[in-house]
PDB file of C-alpha atoms in Angstrom:
ATOM      1  CA  PRO V   1     110.878 132.893 112.730  1.00  0.00           C
ATOM      2  CA  VAL V   2     107.477 131.605 111.326  1.00  0.00           C
ATOM      3  CA  LYS V   3     104.659 133.708 110.801  1.00  0.00           C
ATOM      4  CA  VAL V   4     101.093 133.345 109.419  1.00  0.00           C
ATOM      5  CA  GLU V   5      99.543 136.283 106.945  1.00  0.00           C
ATOM      6  CA  ASN V   6      96.566 136.075 104.743  1.00  0.00           C
ATOM      7  CA  GLY V   7      96.455 132.603 105.634  1.00  0.00           C
ATOM      8  CA  ARG V   8      99.663 131.731 104.250  1.00  0.00           C
ATOM      9  CA  VAL V   9     102.656 130.178 106.439  1.00  0.00           C
ATOM     10  CA  LEU V  10     105.836 132.311 105.848  1.00  0.00           C
ATOM     11  CA  VAL V  11     109.235 130.929 106.949  1.00  0.00           C
ATOM     12  CA  ASP V  12     112.246 132.968 106.675  1.00  0.00           C
ATOM     13  CA  ARG V  13     115.117 130.382 106.045  1.00  0.00           C
ATOM     14  CA  ALA V  14     117.983 132.438 107.598  1.00  0.00           C
ATOM     15  CA  ALA V  15     119.212 130.783 110.610  1.00  0.00           C
ATOM     16  CA  ALA V  16     117.863 132.871 113.925  1.00  0.00           C
ATOM     17  CA  SER V  17     121.362 131.786 115.761  1.00  0.00           C
ATOM     18  CA  ARG V  18     124.765 130.930 114.788  1.00  0.00           C
ATOM     19  CA  ARG V  19     125.590 127.295 114.466  1.00  0.00           C
ATOM     20  CA  THR V  20     129.250 126.508 115.532  1.00  0.00           C
ATOM     21  CA  LYS V  21     130.700 122.837 115.939  1.00  0.00           C
ATOM     22  CA  ALA V  22     133.401 122.323 118.109  1.00  0.00           C
ATOM     23  CA  PRO V  23     136.242 120.029 117.577  1.00  0.00           C
ATOM     24  CA  HIS V  24     135.871 116.916 119.601  1.00  0.00           C
ATOM     25  CA  ALA V  25     137.518 113.601 120.195  1.00  0.00           C
ATOM     26  CA  PRO V  26     136.529 110.744 118.313  1.00  0.00           C
ATOM     27  CA  HIS V  27     133.650 108.395 119.719  1.00  0.00           C
ATOM     28  CA  PRO V  28     134.659 105.737 121.978  1.00  0.00           C
ATOM     29  CA  LEU V  29     133.416 102.836 119.817  1.00  0.00           C
ATOM     30  CA  ALA V  30     135.129 104.479 116.461  1.00  0.00           C
ATOM     31  CA  ARG V  31     137.530 102.382 114.701  1.00  0.00           C
ATOM     32  CA  ARG V  32     139.251 102.396 111.232  1.00  0.00           C
ATOM     33  CA  ILE V  33     137.636 100.922 108.742  1.00  0.00           C
ATOM     34  CA  GLU V  34     139.628  97.523 107.540  1.00  0.00           C
ATOM     35  CA  ARG V  35     139.093  95.332 104.648  1.00  0.00           C
ATOM     36  CA  ALA V  36     140.203  91.814 104.910  1.00  0.00           C
ATOM     37  CA  PRO V  37     138.940  88.212 104.158  1.00  0.00           C
ATOM     38  CA  SER V  38     136.304  87.150 106.672  1.00  0.00           C
ATOM     39  CA  PRO V  39     133.579  84.868 106.686  1.00  0.00           C
ATOM     40  CA  LEU V  40     130.660  86.093 104.963  1.00  0.00           C
ATOM     41  CA  ARG V  41     128.666  89.157 106.818  1.00  0.00           C
ATOM     42  CA  LEU V  42     125.565  90.829 105.286  1.00  0.00           C
ATOM     43  CA  ALA V  43     124.326  94.552 106.104  1.00  0.00           C
ATOM     44  CA  GLY V  44     121.238  94.096 104.135  1.00  0.00           C
ATOM     45  CA  ILE V  45     119.499  91.696 102.043  1.00  0.00           C
ATOM     46  CA  SER V  46     118.417  92.295  98.472  1.00  0.00           C
ATOM     47  CA  THR V  47     115.985  89.848  97.193  1.00  0.00           C
ATOM     48  CA  THR V  48     115.423  91.873  93.750  1.00  0.00           C
ATOM     49  CA  ALA V  49     116.393  91.117  90.031  1.00  0.00           C
ATOM     50  CA  MET V  50     117.649  93.431  87.184  1.00  0.00           C
ATOM     51  CA  ASP V  51     116.294  91.494  84.901  1.00  0.00           C
ATOM     52  CA  ALA V  52     115.831  87.773  84.051  1.00  0.00           C
ATOM     53  CA  ALA V  53     119.054  88.095  81.633  1.00  0.00           C
ATOM     54  CA  ASN V  54     120.886  90.130  83.981  1.00  0.00           C
ATOM     55  CA  PRO V  55     120.239  89.616  87.639  1.00  0.00           C
ATOM     56  CA  ARG V  56     121.814  91.434  90.459  1.00  0.00           C
ATOM     57  CA  PHE V  57     123.493  88.989  93.310  1.00  0.00           C
ATOM     58  CA  SER V  58     120.752  88.558  95.903  1.00  0.00           C
ATOM     59  CA  GLY V  59     122.234  87.950  99.221  1.00  0.00           C
ATOM     60  CA  SER V  60     119.013  86.462 100.742  1.00  0.00           C
ATOM     61  CA  ASP V  61     118.892  83.747  98.056  1.00  0.00           C
ATOM     62  CA  HIS V  62     122.834  83.234  98.609  1.00  0.00           C
ATOM     63  CA  MET V  63     121.875  82.769 102.517  1.00  0.00           C
ATOM     64  CA  LEU V  64     119.022  80.263 101.871  1.00  0.00           C
ATOM     65  CA  ASP V  65     121.206  77.773 101.786  1.00  0.00           C
ATOM     66  CA  ALA V  66     123.221  78.287 104.793  1.00  0.00           C
ATOM     67  CA  ALA V  67     119.876  78.631 106.767  1.00  0.00           C
ATOM     68  CA  ILE V  68     118.185  75.927 105.563  1.00  0.00           C
ATOM     69  CA  ALA V  69     121.649  73.725 106.889  1.00  0.00           C
ATOM     70  CA  ALA V  70     121.559  75.573 109.895  1.00  0.00           C
ATOM     71  CA  PHE V  71     117.873  74.631 110.792  1.00  0.00           C
ATOM     72  CA  ASP V  72     118.634  71.007 109.479  1.00  0.00           C
ATOM     73  CA  ARG V  73     121.379  71.145 112.551  1.00  0.00           C
ATOM     74  CA  ALA V  74     118.760  72.255 114.813  1.00  0.00           C
ATOM     75  CA  ILE V  75     116.332  69.829 114.253  1.00  0.00           C
ATOM     76  CA  ALA V  76     119.053  66.941 114.178  1.00  0.00           C
ATOM     77  CA  GLU V  77     119.562  68.262 117.546  1.00  0.00           C
ATOM     78  CA  ALA V  78     115.767  68.811 118.904  1.00  0.00           C
ATOM     79  CA  PRO V  79     113.415  66.755 116.458  1.00  0.00           C
ATOM     80  CA  ARG V  80     110.370  68.213 118.048  1.00  0.00           C
ATOM     81  CA  SER V  81     111.093  71.681 117.824  1.00  0.00           C
ATOM     82  CA  SER V  82     108.404  73.358 116.440  1.00  0.00           C
ATOM     83  CA  LEU V  83     110.102  76.736 116.221  1.00  0.00           C
ATOM     84  CA  ALA V  84     112.891  75.065 113.887  1.00  0.00           C
ATOM     85  CA  TYR V  85     110.539  73.484 111.463  1.00  0.00           C
ATOM     86  CA  LEU V  86     108.679  76.568 111.104  1.00  0.00           C
ATOM     87  CA  ASN V  87     111.662  78.748 110.485  1.00  0.00           C
ATOM     88  CA  ARG V  88     113.010  76.258 108.016  1.00  0.00           C
ATOM     89  CA  GLY V  89     109.727  75.937 106.633  1.00  0.00           C
ATOM     90  CA  LEU V  90     110.188  79.824 105.814  1.00  0.00           C
ATOM     91  CA  ALA V  91     113.187  79.446 104.342  1.00  0.00           C
ATOM     92  CA  TYR V  92     111.914  76.625 101.817  1.00  0.00           C
ATOM     93  CA  GLN V  93     108.662  78.824 101.315  1.00  0.00           C
ATOM     94  CA  ARG V  94     111.278  81.867 100.378  1.00  0.00           C
ATOM     95  CA  SER V  95     113.169  79.345  98.097  1.00  0.00           C
ATOM     96  CA  GLY V  96     110.266  78.326  96.170  1.00  0.00           C
ATOM     97  CA  GLU V  97     109.990  74.929  97.494  1.00  0.00           C
ATOM     98  CA  LEU V  98     106.285  75.135  98.790  1.00  0.00           C
ATOM     99  CA  ASP V  99     105.629  71.283  99.133  1.00  0.00           C
ATOM    100  CA  ARG V 100     108.917  71.273 101.855  1.00  0.00           C
ATOM    101  CA  ALA V 101     107.679  74.545 103.143  1.00  0.00           C
ATOM    102  CA  ILE V 102     104.012  73.223 103.941  1.00  0.00           C
ATOM    103  CA  ALA V 103     105.639  69.789 105.063  1.00  0.00           C
ATOM    104  CA  ASP V 104     107.467  71.678 107.670  1.00  0.00           C
ATOM    105  CA  PHE V 105     104.530  73.865 108.990  1.00  0.00           C
ATOM    106  CA  ASP V 106     102.895  70.392 109.325  1.00  0.00           C
ATOM    107  CA  ARG V 107     105.396  69.487 111.580  1.00  0.00           C
ATOM    108  CA  ALA V 108     105.405  72.685 113.574  1.00  0.00           C
ATOM    109  CA  ILE V 109     102.212  72.540 114.108  1.00  0.00           C
ATOM    110  CA  ARG V 110     102.009  68.437 115.331  1.00  0.00           C
ATOM    111  CA  TYR V 111     104.930  69.726 117.837  1.00  0.00           C
ATOM    112  CA  ALA V 112     102.865  73.030 118.822  1.00  0.00           C
ATOM    113  CA  PRO V 113      99.225  72.224 118.016  1.00  0.00           C
ATOM    114  CA  THR V 114      98.150  75.840 119.987  1.00  0.00           C
ATOM    115  CA  SER V 115     100.618  77.875 117.719  1.00  0.00           C
ATOM    116  CA  ALA V 116      98.705  80.299 116.190  1.00  0.00           C
ATOM    117  CA  ARG V 117     101.767  82.061 114.335  1.00  0.00           C
ATOM    118  CA  ALA V 118     102.167  78.473 112.670  1.00  0.00           C
ATOM    119  CA  TYR V 119      98.490  78.252 111.706  1.00  0.00           C
ATOM    120  CA  TYR V 120      98.647  81.478 109.891  1.00  0.00           C
ATOM    121  CA  ILE V 121     102.308  81.063 108.104  1.00  0.00           C
ATOM    122  CA  ARG V 122     100.911  77.399 106.951  1.00  0.00           C
ATOM    123  CA  SER V 123      97.620  79.472 105.708  1.00  0.00           C
ATOM    124  CA  LEU V 124      99.586  81.821 103.693  1.00  0.00           C
ATOM    125  CA  ALA V 125     101.906  78.886 101.880  1.00  0.00           C
ATOM    126  CA  LEU V 126      98.539  77.214 101.044  1.00  0.00           C
ATOM    127  CA  ARG V 127      97.170  79.984  99.826  1.00  0.00           C
ATOM    128  CA  GLN V 128     100.022  80.540  98.062  1.00  0.00           C
ATOM    129  CA  ARG V 129      99.843  77.104  96.262  1.00  0.00           C
ATOM    130  CA  GLY V 130      96.750  77.792  95.418  1.00  0.00           C
ATOM    131  CA  ASP V 131      94.659  75.327  98.155  1.00  0.00           C
ATOM    132  CA  THR V 132      92.203  78.338  99.413  1.00  0.00           C
ATOM    133  CA  LYS V 133      90.273  75.877 101.328  1.00  0.00           C
ATOM    134  CA  ARG V 134      92.652  74.478 103.544  1.00  0.00           C
ATOM    135  CA  ALA V 135      94.096  78.201 103.708  1.00  0.00           C
ATOM    136  CA  ASP V 136      90.849  79.488 105.200  1.00  0.00           C
ATOM    137  CA  ARG V 137      90.463  76.612 107.480  1.00  0.00           C
ATOM    138  CA  ASP V 138      93.813  77.594 108.994  1.00  0.00           C
ATOM    139  CA  LEU V 139      93.426  81.232 108.908  1.00  0.00           C
ATOM    140  CA  ARG V 140      90.233  80.752 111.076  1.00  0.00           C
ATOM    141  CA  ARG V 141      92.322  78.434 113.475  1.00  0.00           C
ATOM    142  CA  ALA V 142      94.924  80.885 114.197  1.00  0.00           C
ATOM    143  CA  ILE V 143      92.341  83.533 114.971  1.00  0.00           C
ATOM    144  CA  ASP V 144      90.477  81.173 117.264  1.00  0.00           C
ATOM    145  CA  LEU V 145      93.705  80.598 118.920  1.00  0.00           C
ATOM    146  CA  ASP V 146      94.620  84.192 118.855  1.00  0.00           C
ATOM    147  CA  PRO V 147      92.127  86.807 118.144  1.00  0.00           C
ATOM    148  CA  SER V 148      94.958  89.427 117.207  1.00  0.00           C
ATOM    149  CA  TYR V 149      95.032  87.553 113.622  1.00  0.00           C
ATOM    150  CA  ARG V 150      91.446  88.917 112.576  1.00  0.00           C
ATOM    151  CA  ALA V 151      93.541  91.700 112.194  1.00  0.00           C
ATOM    152  CA  VAL V 152      94.774  90.133 108.505  1.00  0.00           C
ATOM    153  CA  LEU V 153      90.949  89.999 107.420  1.00  0.00           C
ATOM    154  CA  ASP V 154      90.725  93.948 107.696  1.00  0.00           C
TER     155      ASP V 154
END
């Protein structure tokens, strides 16, 4: 129980009732954990390094090449896919290849000229490269297309 006394909240840490947990059958989706060779699967992605001399393995960096290759295939199948160019550009940006990223963002905008998201993402890459004039112009265009992007200014 909880009580207030002289402006202080006092809590009795003793349980008010006994807790019992009856035995039960395993969950229907439960299964035994088995370790076996299989394709690479990631449950989480780490993007940190311990230090320059002793970097920790980064699953996200390891997966960037595979992601870029997958978007290459998507673009080969649908060469006017704005989304494929946008996502490959994000992978290039993450891998530090800003010029290639911006070129892909340019293509994404060419194929979807009313995509506020594409203008916004390109504005971030341009700002990262130091091209603040173009970045500001793209951000204004994103806001014109979708006023919800105004929130990034706050």
